[in-house]
CSV table of C-alpha atoms and ligand atoms in Angstrom, one decimal:
chain,number,residue,atom,x,y,z
A,18,MET,CA,23.0,-85.2,35.4
A,19,ALA,CA,22.6,-85.4,31.6
A,20,SER,CA,22.5,-81.4,31.2
A,21,TRP,CA,26.3,-81.2,32.9
A,22,ARG,CA,28.0,-82.9,30.1
A,23,LEU,CA,30.6,-81.8,27.8
A,24,ASP,CA,29.8,-84.2,25.1
A,25,ASP,CA,32.0,-82.7,21.5
A,26,LYS,CA,33.8,-80.3,23.9
A,27,VAL,CA,37.3,-80.6,23.2
A,28,ALA,CA,39.6,-79.6,26.3
A,29,ILE,CA,43.0,-79.3,26.8
A,30,VAL,CA,44.7,-79.8,30.2
A,31,THR,CA,48.4,-78.7,30.5
A,32,GLY,CA,50.1,-80.6,33.3
A,33,ALA,CA,47.4,-83.4,32.8
A,34,GLY,CA,49.9,-86.7,33.7
A,35,ASN,CA,50.0,-86.1,37.5
A,36,GLY,CA,48.1,-84.8,40.4
A,37,LEU,CA,45.5,-82.2,40.0
A,38,GLY,CA,45.8,-82.1,36.0
A,39,LYS,CA,45.3,-85.7,35.8
A,40,GLU,CA,42.1,-85.3,38.1
A,41,TYR,CA,41.0,-82.7,35.6
A,42,ALA,CA,41.2,-84.4,32.5
A,43,LEU,CA,39.6,-87.8,33.7
A,44,TYR,CA,36.8,-85.9,35.1
A,45,LEU,CA,36.4,-83.6,31.8
A,46,ALA,CA,36.2,-86.8,29.7
A,47,SER,CA,34.1,-88.7,32.3
A,48,LEU,CA,31.9,-85.9,31.6
A,49,GLY,CA,32.2,-86.7,27.7
A,50,ALA,CA,34.9,-84.2,26.6
A,51,LYS,CA,37.6,-85.0,24.1
A,52,VAL,CA,40.6,-84.3,26.2
A,53,VAL,CA,44.6,-83.7,24.8
A,54,VAL,CA,46.5,-84.5,28.0
A,55,ASN,CA,49.5,-82.2,27.7
A,56,ASP,CA,52.7,-83.4,29.9
A,57,LEU,CA,56.2,-82.6,29.5
A,58,GLY,CA,57.0,-85.7,32.3
A,59,SER,CA,59.0,-83.0,34.4
A,60,SER,CA,60.2,-83.6,38.0
A,61,THR,CA,58.6,-81.3,40.5
A,62,THR,CA,61.1,-78.8,39.8
A,63,GLY,CA,61.2,-78.9,36.3
A,64,SER,CA,63.9,-81.4,35.4
A,65,GLY,CA,63.8,-83.7,33.1
A,66,SER,CA,61.3,-85.2,30.5
A,67,SER,CA,59.0,-88.1,30.0
A,68,SER,CA,55.9,-89.3,27.7
A,69,SER,CA,54.8,-92.0,30.1
A,70,ALA,CA,52.5,-89.8,32.4
A,71,ALA,CA,50.8,-88.2,29.8
A,72,ASP,CA,50.4,-92.0,28.2
A,73,ALA,CA,49.0,-93.2,31.1
A,74,VAL,CA,46.3,-90.7,31.6
A,75,VAL,CA,45.2,-91.4,27.8
A,76,ASN,CA,45.2,-95.1,28.8
A,77,ASP,CA,42.9,-94.6,31.8
A,78,ILE,CA,40.9,-92.3,29.5
A,79,LYS,CA,40.5,-95.0,27.0
A,80,GLN,CA,39.6,-97.9,29.2
A,81,ALA,CA,37.2,-95.7,31.0
A,82,GLY,CA,35.3,-95.3,27.7
A,83,GLY,CA,36.7,-91.5,26.9
A,84,GLU,CA,38.2,-90.1,24.5
A,85,ALA,CA,41.9,-88.2,24.6
A,86,VAL,CA,44.7,-87.9,23.0
A,87,ALA,CA,48.9,-87.4,24.7
A,88,ASN,CA,50.9,-84.3,23.3
A,89,TYR,CA,54.6,-84.2,25.7
A,90,ASP,CA,55.4,-80.4,24.6
A,91,SER,CA,56.5,-77.9,27.3
A,92,VAL,CA,53.8,-75.5,27.7
A,93,VAL,CA,56.0,-73.1,26.3
A,94,GLU,CA,55.6,-74.3,22.9
A,95,GLY,CA,51.6,-74.1,23.6
A,96,GLU,CA,51.1,-73.8,19.7
A,97,LYS,CA,51.9,-77.2,18.9
A,98,ILE,CA,49.9,-78.3,22.2
A,99,VAL,CA,46.8,-76.4,20.4
A,100,GLN,CA,47.8,-77.9,17.0
A,101,THR,CA,47.3,-81.4,18.5
A,102,ALA,CA,43.9,-80.7,19.4
A,103,ILE,CA,43.4,-79.2,16.1
A,104,ASN,CA,44.8,-82.0,14.1
A,105,THR,CA,43.0,-84.6,16.2
A,106,TYR,CA,39.9,-83.1,17.2
A,107,GLY,CA,39.9,-80.3,14.8
A,108,ARG,CA,38.4,-77.6,17.4
A,109,VAL,CA,39.2,-76.5,21.1
A,110,ASP,CA,36.8,-75.6,23.7
A,111,ILE,CA,38.3,-75.4,26.5
A,112,VAL,CA,41.9,-74.9,28.2
A,113,ILE,CA,43.2,-75.4,31.7
A,114,ASN,CA,46.2,-73.6,32.7
A,115,ASN,CA,47.5,-76.3,35.2
A,116,ALA,CA,51.4,-77.3,34.2
A,117,GLY,CA,53.5,-76.1,36.9
A,118,ILE,CA,56.9,-76.5,38.9
A,119,LEU,CA,58.4,-75.4,42.2
A,120,ARG,CA,61.7,-73.6,42.9
A,121,ASP,CA,61.5,-72.8,46.4
A,122,VAL,CA,64.1,-71.0,48.1
A,123,SER,CA,63.8,-67.6,50.4
A,124,PHE,CA,64.6,-64.5,48.2
A,125,LYS,CA,67.8,-64.0,49.1
A,126,ARG,CA,69.2,-67.2,47.8
A,127,MET,CA,66.8,-67.0,44.5
A,128,SER,CA,69.0,-67.5,41.5
A,129,GLU,CA,67.8,-66.0,37.8
A,130,LYS,CA,67.7,-69.1,36.5
A,131,ASP,CA,64.9,-69.9,39.9
A,132,TRP,CA,63.0,-67.3,38.6
A,133,GLU,CA,63.3,-67.8,35.2
A,134,ALA,CA,62.2,-71.6,35.1
A,135,VAL,CA,59.0,-70.8,37.1
A,136,TYR,CA,57.8,-68.2,35.0
A,137,GLN,CA,58.6,-69.9,31.5
A,138,VAL,CA,56.1,-72.9,33.0
A,139,HIS,CA,53.5,-71.0,34.8
A,140,LEU,CA,53.0,-67.7,33.1
A,141,LYS,CA,55.0,-67.7,29.5
A,142,GLY,CA,53.4,-71.5,29.2
A,143,ALA,CA,49.8,-70.0,30.3
A,144,PHE,CA,50.2,-67.2,27.8
A,145,LYS,CA,51.7,-69.4,24.8
A,146,VAL,CA,49.0,-71.9,25.3
A,147,THR,CA,46.2,-69.5,25.5
A,148,ARG,CA,47.5,-67.3,23.0
A,149,ALA,CA,47.1,-70.6,20.3
A,150,ALA,CA,44.1,-71.1,21.4
A,151,TRP,CA,42.2,-68.1,21.8
A,152,PRO,CA,41.7,-67.7,17.7
A,153,HIS,CA,40.2,-70.7,17.9
A,154,MET,CA,37.7,-70.1,20.6
A,155,GLU,CA,36.9,-66.5,18.9
A,156,THR,CA,36.5,-68.3,15.4
A,157,ASN,CA,33.9,-70.9,17.1
A,158,GLY,CA,32.2,-67.8,19.4
A,159,TYR,CA,32.5,-70.2,22.7
A,160,GLY,CA,35.7,-70.4,24.7
A,161,ARG,CA,36.6,-71.7,28.8
A,162,ILE,CA,39.7,-70.8,30.3
A,163,VAL,CA,40.6,-71.8,33.4
A,164,ASN,CA,43.9,-71.0,34.9
A,165,ILE,CA,45.4,-72.5,38.0
A,166,THR,CA,46.7,-69.9,40.4
A,167,SER,CA,47.3,-71.1,44.4
A,168,PRO,CA,46.3,-69.6,47.2
A,169,VAL,CA,50.2,-68.4,48.0
A,170,GLY,CA,49.6,-66.2,44.7
A,171,LEU,CA,46.6,-64.8,46.5
A,172,TYR,CA,48.2,-64.1,49.9
A,173,GLY,CA,52.2,-64.3,49.3
A,174,ASN,CA,54.5,-66.9,50.8
A,175,PHE,CA,57.8,-67.8,52.3
A,176,GLY,CA,60.4,-68.7,49.9
A,177,GLN,CA,58.2,-68.6,47.0
A,178,ALA,CA,58.6,-65.4,45.5
A,179,ASN,CA,58.8,-67.1,42.1
A,180,TYR,CA,56.2,-68.9,42.5
A,181,VAL,CA,53.9,-66.1,44.0
A,182,ALA,CA,54.7,-63.6,41.8
A,183,MET,CA,54.1,-65.9,38.7
A,184,LYS,CA,50.9,-66.9,40.3
A,185,ARG,CA,49.4,-63.7,41.3
A,186,ALA,CA,50.2,-62.7,37.6
A,187,LEU,CA,47.8,-65.3,36.1
A,188,VAL,CA,45.5,-63.7,38.1
A,189,GLY,CA,45.6,-60.3,36.4
A,190,PHE,CA,46.1,-62.2,33.1
A,191,THR,CA,42.6,-63.9,33.7
A,192,LEU,CA,40.8,-60.7,34.6
A,193,THR,CA,41.9,-59.4,31.3
A,194,LEU,CA,41.0,-62.5,29.0
A,195,ALA,CA,37.5,-62.0,30.8
A,196,LEU,CA,37.3,-58.5,29.3
A,197,GLU,CA,38.5,-59.1,26.2
A,198,GLY,CA,36.7,-62.3,26.1
A,199,ALA,CA,33.4,-61.4,26.9
A,200,LYS,CA,31.9,-60.4,23.2
A,201,LYS,CA,32.9,-64.1,22.2
A,202,GLN,CA,31.4,-66.0,24.9
A,203,ILE,CA,35.1,-66.8,25.9
A,204,LYS,CA,34.9,-67.1,29.8
A,205,ALA,CA,38.1,-67.1,32.1
A,206,ASN,CA,38.6,-68.0,35.8
A,207,VAL,CA,41.5,-68.4,38.0
A,208,VAL,CA,41.3,-71.1,40.7
A,209,ALA,CA,43.5,-71.4,43.8
A,210,PRO,CA,43.1,-75.2,45.1
A,211,TYR,CA,44.6,-76.7,48.2
A,212,ALA,CA,44.8,-80.6,47.5
A,213,ALA,CA,47.1,-83.3,47.7
A,214,SER,CA,49.7,-84.2,45.2
A,215,ARG,CA,53.5,-84.9,44.9
A,216,MET,CA,53.9,-80.8,44.8
A,217,SER,CA,51.7,-80.2,47.8
A,218,LYS,CA,53.2,-83.5,49.5
A,219,THR,CA,56.7,-81.0,49.7
A,220,VAL,CA,54.7,-78.1,51.7
A,221,MET,CA,51.7,-79.7,53.6
A,222,SER,CA,51.5,-82.3,56.2
A,223,SER,CA,50.1,-86.3,55.8
A,224,GLU,CA,47.3,-85.0,57.3
A,225,MET,CA,46.2,-82.1,55.7
A,226,LEU,CA,46.8,-84.2,52.7
A,227,GLU,CA,44.7,-86.8,53.5
A,228,ALA,CA,42.0,-84.4,54.0
A,229,LEU,CA,41.8,-82.9,50.5
A,230,PRO,CA,41.6,-85.0,47.5
A,231,ALA,CA,42.0,-83.6,43.9
A,232,ALA,CA,38.3,-84.7,43.0
A,233,PRO,CA,36.3,-81.9,44.1
A,234,VAL,CA,38.9,-79.6,42.7
A,235,ALA,CA,37.8,-81.2,39.5
A,236,LYS,CA,34.4,-80.8,40.1
A,237,PHE,CA,34.3,-76.8,40.3
A,238,ILE,CA,37.0,-76.7,37.4
A,239,ALA,CA,33.9,-78.6,35.1
A,240,PHE,CA,31.5,-76.6,36.5
A,241,LEU,CA,33.5,-73.4,35.3
A,242,CYS,CA,34.5,-75.1,31.5
A,243,HIS,CA,30.4,-75.9,31.3
A,244,GLU,CA,28.4,-73.3,28.8
A,245,LYS,CA,25.7,-72.9,31.9
A,246,CYS,CA,28.7,-71.3,33.9
A,247,PRO,CA,27.3,-67.8,34.9
A,248,GLU,CA,30.9,-66.3,35.7
A,249,SER,CA,33.8,-65.0,34.1
A,250,GLY,CA,36.6,-63.1,35.7
A,251,GLY,CA,36.0,-64.6,39.1
A,252,ILE,CA,38.9,-66.0,41.2
A,253,PHE,CA,37.9,-68.9,43.4
A,254,GLU,CA,39.9,-70.5,46.3
A,255,LEU,CA,38.7,-74.3,47.1
A,256,GLY,CA,39.8,-77.4,49.0
A,257,GLY,CA,38.0,-80.4,50.1
A,258,ASN,CA,34.2,-79.8,50.5
A,259,TRP,CA,34.9,-76.0,50.7
A,260,VAL,CA,34.4,-73.5,47.5
A,261,SER,CA,35.0,-69.7,47.7
A,262,LYS,CA,34.9,-66.5,45.7
A,263,VAL,CA,37.6,-63.9,46.5
A,264,ARG,CA,37.6,-60.5,45.9
A,265,LEU,CA,39.9,-57.3,46.2
A,266,GLN,CA,38.7,-54.6,48.6
A,267,ARG,CA,39.6,-50.6,48.9
A,268,SER,CA,39.1,-48.6,52.2
A,269,ARG,CA,37.2,-45.6,51.8
A,270,GLY,CA,40.5,-44.0,51.8
A,271,VAL,CA,41.2,-40.1,52.8
A,272,GLN,CA,41.0,-37.4,50.2
A,273,PHE,CA,43.5,-34.5,51.6
A,274,ARG,CA,41.8,-31.5,50.5
A,275,ASP,CA,44.9,-29.0,50.7
A,276,GLY,CA,47.4,-31.8,49.7
A,277,PHE,CA,49.2,-33.5,52.2
A,278,ASP,CA,52.6,-34.1,53.3
A,279,LEU,CA,54.4,-37.0,55.5
A,280,GLU,CA,52.9,-35.4,58.8
A,281,ASP,CA,49.4,-35.9,57.2
A,282,ILE,CA,49.8,-39.2,56.2
A,283,SER,CA,51.6,-40.2,59.4
A,284,ALA,CA,48.1,-38.6,61.5
A,285,HIS,CA,45.5,-40.3,59.1
A,286,PHE,CA,47.4,-43.7,58.3
A,287,LYS,CA,45.1,-45.9,60.3
A,288,GLU,CA,42.4,-43.9,57.9
A,289,ILE,CA,43.5,-44.9,55.1
A,290,CYS,CA,43.9,-48.6,56.3
A,291,ASP,CA,40.6,-48.9,57.7
A,292,PHE,CA,38.3,-51.2,55.7
A,293,GLY,CA,34.9,-50.1,57.5
A,294,GLU,CA,32.1,-47.9,56.4
A,295,GLY,CA,32.5,-46.8,53.1
A,296,SER,CA,34.7,-49.1,51.4
A,297,GLU,CA,34.3,-50.3,48.1
A,298,PHE,CA,34.9,-53.7,46.1
A,299,PRO,CA,36.3,-52.5,42.6
A,300,THR,CA,35.9,-54.5,39.4
A,301,GLU,CA,37.3,-51.9,37.1
A,302,GLY,CA,40.8,-51.2,36.6
A,303,MET,CA,40.3,-47.2,36.1
A,304,SER,CA,37.2,-47.3,39.3
A,305,GLY,CA,39.6,-45.3,41.5
A,306,MET,CA,40.1,-42.2,39.0
A,307,GLY,CA,37.0,-40.5,40.5
A,308,HIS,CA,38.1,-40.5,43.8
A,309,ALA,CA,41.7,-39.2,42.6
A,310,MET,CA,40.6,-36.8,40.6
A,311,ALA,CA,37.8,-35.2,43.3
A,312,ALA,CA,39.9,-33.4,45.5
A,313,ARG,CA,41.5,-31.6,42.6
A,314,GLN,CA,38.0,-30.5,41.2
A,315,LYS,CA,36.9,-29.4,44.5
A,316,ARG,CA,39.6,-26.6,45.6
A,317,PRO,CA,38.1,-23.8,45.8
A,318,ASP,CA,42.0,-21.9,45.0
A,319,GLY,CA,42.4,-23.7,41.9
A,320,LYS,CA,45.9,-25.1,43.0
A,321,THR,CA,46.9,-28.8,42.6
A,322,GLU,CA,50.4,-29.0,44.0
A,323,ALA,CA,50.3,-31.7,47.0
A,324,LYS,CA,52.7,-30.2,49.8
A,325,LEU,CA,55.4,-32.8,49.4
B,15,NAI,P1,52.1,-82.2,39.8
B,15,NAI,O1,53.4,-81.9,40.2
B,15,NAI,O2,51.7,-83.1,40.8
B,15,NAI,O3,51.8,-82.1,38.4
B,15,NAI,C1,52.3,-80.8,37.6
B,15,NAI,C2,52.6,-81.3,36.2
B,15,NAI,O4,52.8,-80.5,35.4
B,15,NAI,C3,53.3,-83.0,36.1
B,15,NAI,O5,52.9,-83.8,35.8
B,15,NAI,C4,54.9,-81.8,35.4
B,15,NAI,O6,55.2,-83.2,34.3
B,15,NAI,C5,53.9,-81.3,34.8
B,15,NAI,N1,54.7,-80.1,34.2
B,15,NAI,C6,55.5,-78.9,34.3
B,15,NAI,N2,56.5,-78.6,33.8
B,15,NAI,C7,55.7,-78.6,32.6
B,15,NAI,C8,55.9,-78.2,31.0
B,15,NAI,N3,56.9,-77.0,31.1
B,15,NAI,N4,55.1,-78.2,30.1
B,15,NAI,C9,54.1,-79.3,30.3
B,15,NAI,N5,54.0,-80.1,31.5
B,15,NAI,C10,54.8,-80.0,32.8
B,15,NAI,O7,51.4,-80.8,40.7
B,15,NAI,P2,50.1,-80.5,41.1
B,15,NAI,O8,49.9,-80.4,42.6
B,15,NAI,O9,49.2,-81.3,40.3
B,15,NAI,O10,49.8,-79.2,40.8
B,15,NAI,C11,48.9,-78.6,39.6
B,15,NAI,C12,49.0,-77.1,39.8
B,15,NAI,O11,48.2,-76.9,40.4
B,15,NAI,C13,50.4,-76.4,39.5
B,15,NAI,O12,50.0,-75.1,38.6
B,15,NAI,C14,50.0,-75.8,41.0
B,15,NAI,O13,51.3,-74.7,41.0
B,15,NAI,C15,48.9,-76.0,41.5
B,15,NAI,N6,48.3,-75.8,42.8
B,15,NAI,C16,48.6,-77.1,43.3
B,15,NAI,C17,48.1,-77.1,44.8
B,15,NAI,C18,47.9,-78.3,45.3
B,15,NAI,O14,47.4,-78.1,46.5
B,15,NAI,N7,48.3,-79.9,44.8
B,15,NAI,C19,48.0,-75.7,45.4
B,15,NAI,C20,47.9,-75.0,44.7
B,15,NAI,C21,48.4,-74.6,43.4
């Protein structure tokens, strides 16, 4: 067990005053990490602020013999949160972008305010905290970033166009951080949890909430934060005692050697969407380019225009 400790590591957990973030902060601290417990102390929809949520978690950590410091800034002021880590502990090794709010409403009723508020906390906040921590991680040649998405951020959900958009954006953000951080031993992964919290109470039944404690999610997060974590750029979906990895799949597709018109698309649509034989699990942004170029190169008459 000793080898899974996080002694001497400094972790920032955003939105750590409640729910899952609190569980992450407590667990990382129990493994020896020094934790910046960030929390604005807002409601589930983002209104209000209070220092008491972060203070209570810092208190719990200290009572248990751990080390922690509170920070009450909004994640959109990420540089201040990172500064708290630097001022208090002199470094930052781990960032968990967990702070979150909901402004659920059907799309036709969604105001720009609903969109903007969710953008600010989930996406801009993750950018600001990570951007401020990044140079410190590069200098140290070590970093672990865990972004918190949501299963609905992977698959979509009615009434959450704002939240789903930002959560999905965090997946793309993570994939790119993993690429750019590789040389400096900075690893970035993204986690879609299912767990009981004041937020999930608004969307889950009491039976679901009972079956989904936050503690197992915290353990997996700690694994991703550890120096022995083998993974970067991973998308994980988990809850209860279930942990899984998610990836994108691309069908083999159809090469229309002589271009195509709408009728051709209609005739081959089933084939275009067929994930059977020849489908792939691409991991690189330009990996489809070869397929896209192939038809052009192979045209015997030299023509490249589609019929359309
Ligand atoms: P929660 O509402 O219990 O905790 C969120 C915390 O974030 C609160 O303490 C709040 O004060 C803080 N916060 C909000 N805005 C902030 C800001 N601007 N700056 C700093 N702190 C801020 O919610 P929960 O369920 O613990 O969610 C944590 C994360 O996990 C969120 O990103 C959420 O979207 C995500 N998530 C949770 C799921 C669940 O099953 N509970 C499912 C999927 C994703």
